[in-house]
Amino acid sequence: MSLLVFIEQRDGRVRSVSREALGEAARLAATLGGPVVGVCAAASDPGLAALGAAGADRVLLAVHPAFTLYDGAGYAKVVAAAAKVVQPQVVLFGASAMGRDLAPRVAGRLGLGLATDCTALAAEGGRLVATRPVYAGKAIQKVAFPGSPALASLRPKVFAPIARDGMSAAVEPLALDFDPAASRARVARVTAAGPGKVDVTEAEIVVSGGRGLKGPEHFHLIEELAEVLGASVGASRAVVDAGWRPHAEQVGQTGKTVSPKLYVAVGISGAIPHLAGMTSSRCIVAVNKDPEAPIFKVADYGIVGDLFEVVPALTDAVRKLHAHA
Amino acid sequence: MIQVVCVKQVPDTETRVKVAADGRTLDPSGVTWVLNPYDEFAIEQALRVRDQQGGGEIVAISLGGAGVPTALRNVLALGADRAIHLRTDLPAPDPLAVARALAAEIRALSPDLVWFGRQAVDDDQAQVGPILAELLDLPCATFVAAFALENRKATVERDFEGGREVIELTLPAVIAADKGLNEPRYASLKGIMAAKKKTIEEKPAELGETNLEVLALELPPARAAGRIVGQGAAAVPELVRVLREEAKVV
Ligand SMILES: Cc1cc2nc3c(=O)[nH]c(=O)nc-3n(C[C@H](O)[C@H](O)[C@H](O)COP(=O)(O)OP(=O)(O)OC[C@H]3O[C@@H](n4cnc5c(N)ncnc54)[C@H](O)[C@@H]3O)c2cc1C
Ligand SMILES: Nc1ncnc2c1ncn2[C@@H]1O[C@H](COP(=O)(O)O)[C@@H](O)[C@H]1O
């Protein structure tokens, strides 16, 4: 038996979701049996041998200049071709923007069931069982796969990567029997969100602001706290709809789902659609002047108080902490 | 130009989830059913394209049970020309099974554009659109937040971590709509009246085999009760201490 993992790269760098998926594949391989095989589409090798340390035994690489940018149909053919070669029991994807587009295409090509945005996987009686939130996180569904391989995409930041120091993966070419340049859909260009910005879905720490900030001119309080924590800035829908913050920062049902190790909600009431996007965070902190705000029901730690006093004090305290460390 | 819009009827987002006696599906008692919110963006964009093209036909298709005609009547009131109800009484067929049944119907319509929502807010799979694109061998873009059409070329935009991709597609194509694509309109009184005269054709859904077996539907484990570490700025030192020593996150 074997497990296949899609290795996502952008700009020649392997994305962290793929290390998380490799880590989970390595854990599953302990019960289901290995090896763990990666498959990557790229214009050139993004340093795949190093993925041995992340759990890959070998990696199949499909090279084409058109794969500099994401090509949904082309990448789907690559993964389907790799599945044919490897005959895996399980195929894993990261549920990133790319993985959420790619995984269903592969499911369609292979004619197999796919469970998206999973938060847990288990090998039960030799078969894969996937756990995934449904109804915006108001319920949890457990699914099994009648066909083989089982396909699953993994919610970013939920699965831990592993470190097998000193291990390296064998990188093998995967032949293409199609011309990616003939694609009827292609990424014409990419606009970057801004240098050094880490997306909320990939951040270790997220500091989000809501309507309690009263106006966009006060968001510097959130940005400053985020900066000392090394965090990314998130936002509630109320402030995105008001035009204070870009949609890319929106956390919740109609925005992004985040699972950082620390989520700080400032001036956010904690409406159910917001909670849908952040309750899988490891630790939640809330700052709100209303002790009855629903956000305190999911927060591990809360401060009841005026954010205009609490946040600058918190920023200061963290800055001092780091200065002494 | 022929456009198909695929819509799903889902529980209202305010619904309190209760698990049915089978332990695997939603208890439908007391549920208010609505059109999937993301599908509204899809319908709106199809209407705009029809206006831009100065005509053409919009066909709405929905697979599901006895309640589906209500959802389809809404779509007709918004301006779709006719509707097809693929009837099944299975509570929740999997995305591949749904895509296969839709594909059989849509293939026969030879559409120029096939519209989907980003995801259905009940199963939250975000799969049916891109699966159908593969089944019909059509170019596809998902999570689309901007759309423009010129001649037979669509230019769309979608966000990814750290930026936005601009994608060009040659028609016929499949598009899955995200929030931000447009501001969906409300049905006018005239539209609602006109919808009464439009046809909803009912056909049995050809679902085929099951590709995902639901073992259980459960309520999520409640997060362990947290605590208020204090009031106001005076509580900050204690918060920093617990984040460092208990949670070990800073
Ligand atoms: C279909 C649907 C989808 C949705 N999707 C999303 C989504 O993806 N993400 C999302 O966030 N929302 C979403 N919403 C909206 C959601 O229901 C709420 O309206 C929204 O989350 C509220 O944002 P908020 O908490 O910033 O604002 P409010 O609810 O107005 O809360 C502001 C909070 O700030 C506190 N506050 C005020 N002043 C201070 C102060 N000086 N110091 C400290 N605290 C203060 C208040 O006590 C209050 O709790 C969706 C709604 C629907 C219907
Ligand atoms: N039963 C259905 N009938 C028609 N369209 C559907 C159905 N289920 C899903 N869709 C479409 O596929 C999109 C994605 O659904 P899902 O993959 O279930 O999250 C929805 O927004 C609809 O446009």
Short mmCIF file of C-alpha atoms in Angstrom, two decimals, chain A residues 8 10 15 70 72-73 76 95-98 100-101 104-109 111-117 124 127 129 132-147 184-194 197 199 201-202 205 229 237 240-241 247-248 250 252-256 261-262 272 278-285 296-306 309-310 313-314 317-318 321-322 325, chain B residues 11-17 19 24-26 33 37-38 41 92 94-96 100 118-119 121-143 145 155 157-172 178-180 209-221 223-237 239-240 242-244 246-250:
data_model
loop_
_atom_site.label_atom_id
_atom_site.label_comp_id
_atom_site.label_asym_id
_atom_site.label_seq_id
_atom_site.Cartn_x
_atom_site.Cartn_y
_atom_site.Cartn_z
CA GLU A 8 2.01 22.49 -3.71
CA ARG A 10 4.36 28.65 -5.66
CA ARG A 15 3.99 25.47 0.67
CA TYR A 70 -1.09 27.17 -11.28
CA GLY A 72 -5.98 23.50 -12.61
CA ALA A 73 -6.66 21.15 -15.52
CA ALA A 76 -5.23 17.50 -12.21
CA ALA A 95 -7.15 22.61 1.48
CA SER A 96 -5.43 25.82 0.37
CA ALA A 97 -6.80 27.98 -2.46
CA MET A 98 -4.93 25.70 -4.88
CA ARG A 100 -9.53 23.42 -2.95
CA ASP A 101 -9.57 23.99 -6.70
CA PRO A 104 -12.35 18.11 -6.87
CA ARG A 105 -10.93 18.12 -10.41
CA VAL A 106 -8.89 15.03 -9.53
CA ALA A 107 -12.01 13.47 -7.97
CA GLY A 108 -13.86 14.12 -11.23
CA ARG A 109 -11.05 12.70 -13.37
CA GLY A 111 -14.40 9.20 -10.55
CA LEU A 112 -13.79 8.87 -6.82
CA GLY A 113 -15.21 10.26 -3.60
CA LEU A 114 -13.44 13.25 -2.01
CA ALA A 115 -13.79 14.69 1.49
CA THR A 116 -12.73 18.36 1.56
CA ASP A 117 -11.39 20.54 4.37
CA GLU A 124 -10.13 2.34 11.11
CA ARG A 127 -9.80 2.00 5.76
CA VAL A 129 -12.28 7.65 7.93
CA ARG A 132 -14.94 17.27 8.48
CA PRO A 133 -16.99 20.23 9.72
CA VAL A 134 -20.34 20.81 7.98
CA TYR A 135 -23.12 23.42 8.39
CA ALA A 136 -20.45 26.11 8.93
CA GLY A 137 -18.92 24.16 11.79
CA LYS A 138 -22.24 23.61 13.60
CA ALA A 139 -21.82 19.86 13.06
CA ILE A 140 -19.11 17.32 12.33
CA GLN A 141 -19.43 14.65 9.69
CA LYS A 142 -17.52 11.36 9.56
CA VAL A 143 -17.19 9.79 6.11
CA ALA A 144 -15.72 6.62 4.61
CA PHE A 145 -14.78 5.92 1.00
CA PRO A 146 -16.36 3.04 -0.93
CA GLY A 147 -13.82 3.42 -3.78
CA ARG A 184 -8.34 26.41 -22.42
CA ALA A 185 -7.98 28.14 -19.04
CA ARG A 186 -4.78 29.74 -17.95
CA VAL A 187 -3.56 32.09 -15.26
CA ALA A 188 -2.68 35.19 -17.26
CA ARG A 189 -1.12 37.04 -14.34
CA VAL A 190 -0.84 37.20 -10.60
CA THR A 191 -1.05 40.25 -8.38
CA ALA A 192 0.70 39.92 -5.03
CA ALA A 193 -1.08 41.04 -1.86
CA GLY A 194 1.99 42.89 -0.64
CA LYS A 197 2.33 39.57 4.10
CA ASP A 199 -2.16 35.09 4.67
CA THR A 201 -4.89 30.93 6.79
CA GLU A 202 -1.14 30.36 7.01
CA ILE A 205 -0.99 33.94 15.12
CA LEU A 229 3.23 39.11 18.01
CA ARG A 237 -17.38 40.68 8.05
CA VAL A 240 -14.99 44.22 5.60
CA ASP A 241 -18.49 45.07 4.39
CA HIS A 247 -12.00 40.84 1.91
CA ALA A 248 -8.78 38.81 1.94
CA GLN A 250 -12.21 38.30 6.47
CA GLY A 252 -15.69 33.37 8.97
CA GLN A 253 -18.24 31.48 6.97
CA THR A 254 -18.08 33.77 3.94
CA GLY A 255 -14.41 34.52 4.45
CA LYS A 256 -11.51 32.33 5.46
CA LYS A 261 -2.03 28.50 17.44
CA LEU A 262 -3.31 31.82 18.80
CA ILE A 272 -21.97 32.24 14.62
CA MET A 278 -11.97 30.41 13.85
CA THR A 279 -13.08 27.86 16.46
CA SER A 280 -10.51 25.33 15.25
CA SER A 281 -7.79 27.70 16.53
CA ARG A 282 -5.67 26.19 19.30
CA CYS A 283 -5.93 29.11 21.73
CA ILE A 284 -8.48 31.92 21.55
CA VAL A 285 -8.23 35.26 23.33
CA PHE A 296 -16.29 34.71 25.48
CA LYS A 297 -18.07 31.33 25.18
CA VAL A 298 -15.36 30.04 22.84
CA ALA A 299 -12.41 32.03 24.22
CA ASP A 300 -9.80 30.30 26.38
CA TYR A 301 -8.88 33.64 27.93
CA GLY A 302 -10.77 36.89 27.95
CA ILE A 303 -10.38 40.45 29.09
CA VAL A 304 -13.53 42.46 29.65
CA GLY A 305 -12.70 46.04 28.94
CA ASP A 306 -12.28 48.93 26.54
CA GLU A 309 -7.01 50.81 26.71
CA VAL A 310 -6.40 47.07 26.66
CA ALA A 313 -1.23 47.88 27.01
CA LEU A 314 -1.08 44.39 25.54
CA ALA A 317 3.59 44.12 27.41
CA VAL A 318 4.39 41.77 24.52
CA LEU A 321 8.46 40.44 26.91
CA HIS A 322 10.29 40.00 23.63
CA ALA A 325 13.68 37.21 25.98
CA PRO B 11 -31.09 25.01 5.46
CA ASP B 12 -31.10 28.68 6.41
CA THR B 13 -27.72 29.63 7.93
CA GLU B 14 -29.47 30.45 11.22
CA THR B 15 -30.67 26.84 11.53
CA ARG B 16 -29.93 25.05 14.79
CA VAL B 17 -28.49 21.73 13.75
CA VAL B 19 -29.08 15.18 14.24
CA ARG B 24 -26.10 10.38 10.01
CA THR B 25 -28.32 13.12 8.63
CA LEU B 26 -29.86 16.44 9.62
CA TRP B 33 -35.04 26.12 3.49
CA PRO B 37 -26.38 32.05 -0.59
CA TYR B 38 -23.40 31.55 -2.95
CA PHE B 41 -23.98 35.34 -6.93
CA ALA B 92 -27.78 13.94 0.83
CA ASP B 94 -22.42 12.95 -2.49
CA PRO B 95 -20.88 15.65 -4.73
CA LEU B 96 -19.63 13.24 -7.41
CA ARG B 100 -22.74 13.03 -12.64
CA ARG B 118 -18.47 28.41 -4.43
CA GLN B 119 -19.90 25.85 -2.01
CA VAL B 121 -23.45 25.86 2.99
CA ASP B 122 -24.85 22.54 4.22
CA ASP B 123 -22.17 20.02 3.22
CA ASP B 124 -19.50 22.73 2.68
CA GLN B 125 -17.77 20.51 0.08
CA ALA B 126 -17.04 23.07 -2.68
CA GLN B 127 -16.79 20.24 -5.20
CA VAL B 128 -19.71 19.91 -7.60
CA GLY B 129 -18.64 22.67 -10.04
CA PRO B 130 -15.04 21.59 -10.67
CA ILE B 131 -16.04 17.90 -10.77
CA LEU B 132 -18.64 18.66 -13.43
CA ALA B 133 -16.03 20.62 -15.42
CA GLU B 134 -13.83 17.52 -15.52
CA LEU B 135 -16.73 15.25 -16.42
CA LEU B 136 -17.68 17.49 -19.36
CA ASP B 137 -14.04 18.37 -20.18
CA LEU B 138 -14.70 22.11 -19.84
CA PRO B 139 -12.28 24.79 -18.62
CA CYS B 140 -13.18 25.94 -15.13
CA ALA B 141 -12.48 28.58 -12.50
CA THR B 142 -13.53 28.32 -8.86
CA PHE B 143 -13.90 30.87 -6.02
CA ALA B 145 -14.69 37.10 -7.25
CA THR B 155 -11.47 36.89 -17.67
CA GLU B 157 -10.16 36.69 -10.71
CA ARG B 158 -9.70 34.50 -7.67
CA ASP B 159 -7.82 34.99 -4.42
CA PHE B 160 -5.12 32.75 -3.12
CA GLU B 161 -2.90 33.03 -0.04
CA GLY B 162 -0.84 36.13 -0.73
CA GLY B 163 -2.47 37.42 -3.89
CA ARG B 164 -4.98 37.21 -6.70
CA GLU B 165 -4.89 35.16 -9.88
CA VAL B 166 -6.31 36.53 -13.14
CA ILE B 167 -7.52 33.60 -15.25
CA GLU B 168 -8.56 33.62 -18.91
CA LEU B 169 -10.98 30.97 -20.09
CA THR B 170 -12.30 30.10 -23.53
CA LEU B 171 -16.05 29.41 -23.64
CA PRO B 172 -17.80 27.06 -23.05
CA ASP B 178 -17.65 33.53 -4.57
CA LYS B 179 -18.81 36.43 -2.43
CA GLY B 180 -17.61 39.73 -3.86
CA GLU B 209 -23.32 4.70 -7.09
CA THR B 210 -22.43 6.27 -3.75
CA ASN B 211 -18.90 7.65 -3.55
CA LEU B 212 -18.83 8.93 0.03
CA GLU B 213 -20.43 6.98 2.83
CA VAL B 214 -21.58 9.14 5.73
CA LEU B 215 -20.88 7.22 8.94
CA ALA B 216 -21.99 9.84 11.43
CA LEU B 217 -23.22 13.39 11.90
CA GLU B 218 -22.37 14.75 15.32
CA LEU B 219 -22.47 18.00 17.18
CA PRO B 220 -18.97 19.41 17.60
CA PRO B 221 -17.36 18.95 21.00
CA ARG B 223 -14.71 24.09 23.57
CA ALA B 224 -13.72 23.75 27.22
CA ALA B 225 -15.02 26.77 29.11
CA GLY B 226 -12.46 29.54 29.14
CA ARG B 227 -12.02 32.17 31.75
CA ILE B 228 -12.03 35.91 32.08
CA VAL B 229 -8.58 36.80 33.34
CA GLY B 230 -9.68 40.25 34.44
CA GLN B 231 -11.07 43.68 33.65
CA GLY B 232 -9.44 46.39 31.58
CA ALA B 233 -5.77 47.16 31.03
CA ALA B 234 -4.96 45.98 34.56
CA ALA B 235 -5.57 42.40 33.40
CA VAL B 236 -2.91 42.53 30.68
CA PRO B 237 0.05 41.23 32.77
CA LEU B 239 -3.08 37.56 30.23
CA VAL B 240 0.51 37.66 29.02
CA VAL B 242 -1.08 32.67 31.00
CA LEU B 243 -0.37 32.91 27.28
CA ARG B 244 3.29 32.28 28.04
CA GLU B 246 -0.17 27.84 30.34
CA ALA B 247 -0.93 28.09 26.63
CA LYS B 248 2.72 28.55 25.59
CA VAL B 249 1.75 30.55 22.53
CA VAL B 250 3.80 33.74 22.95
#
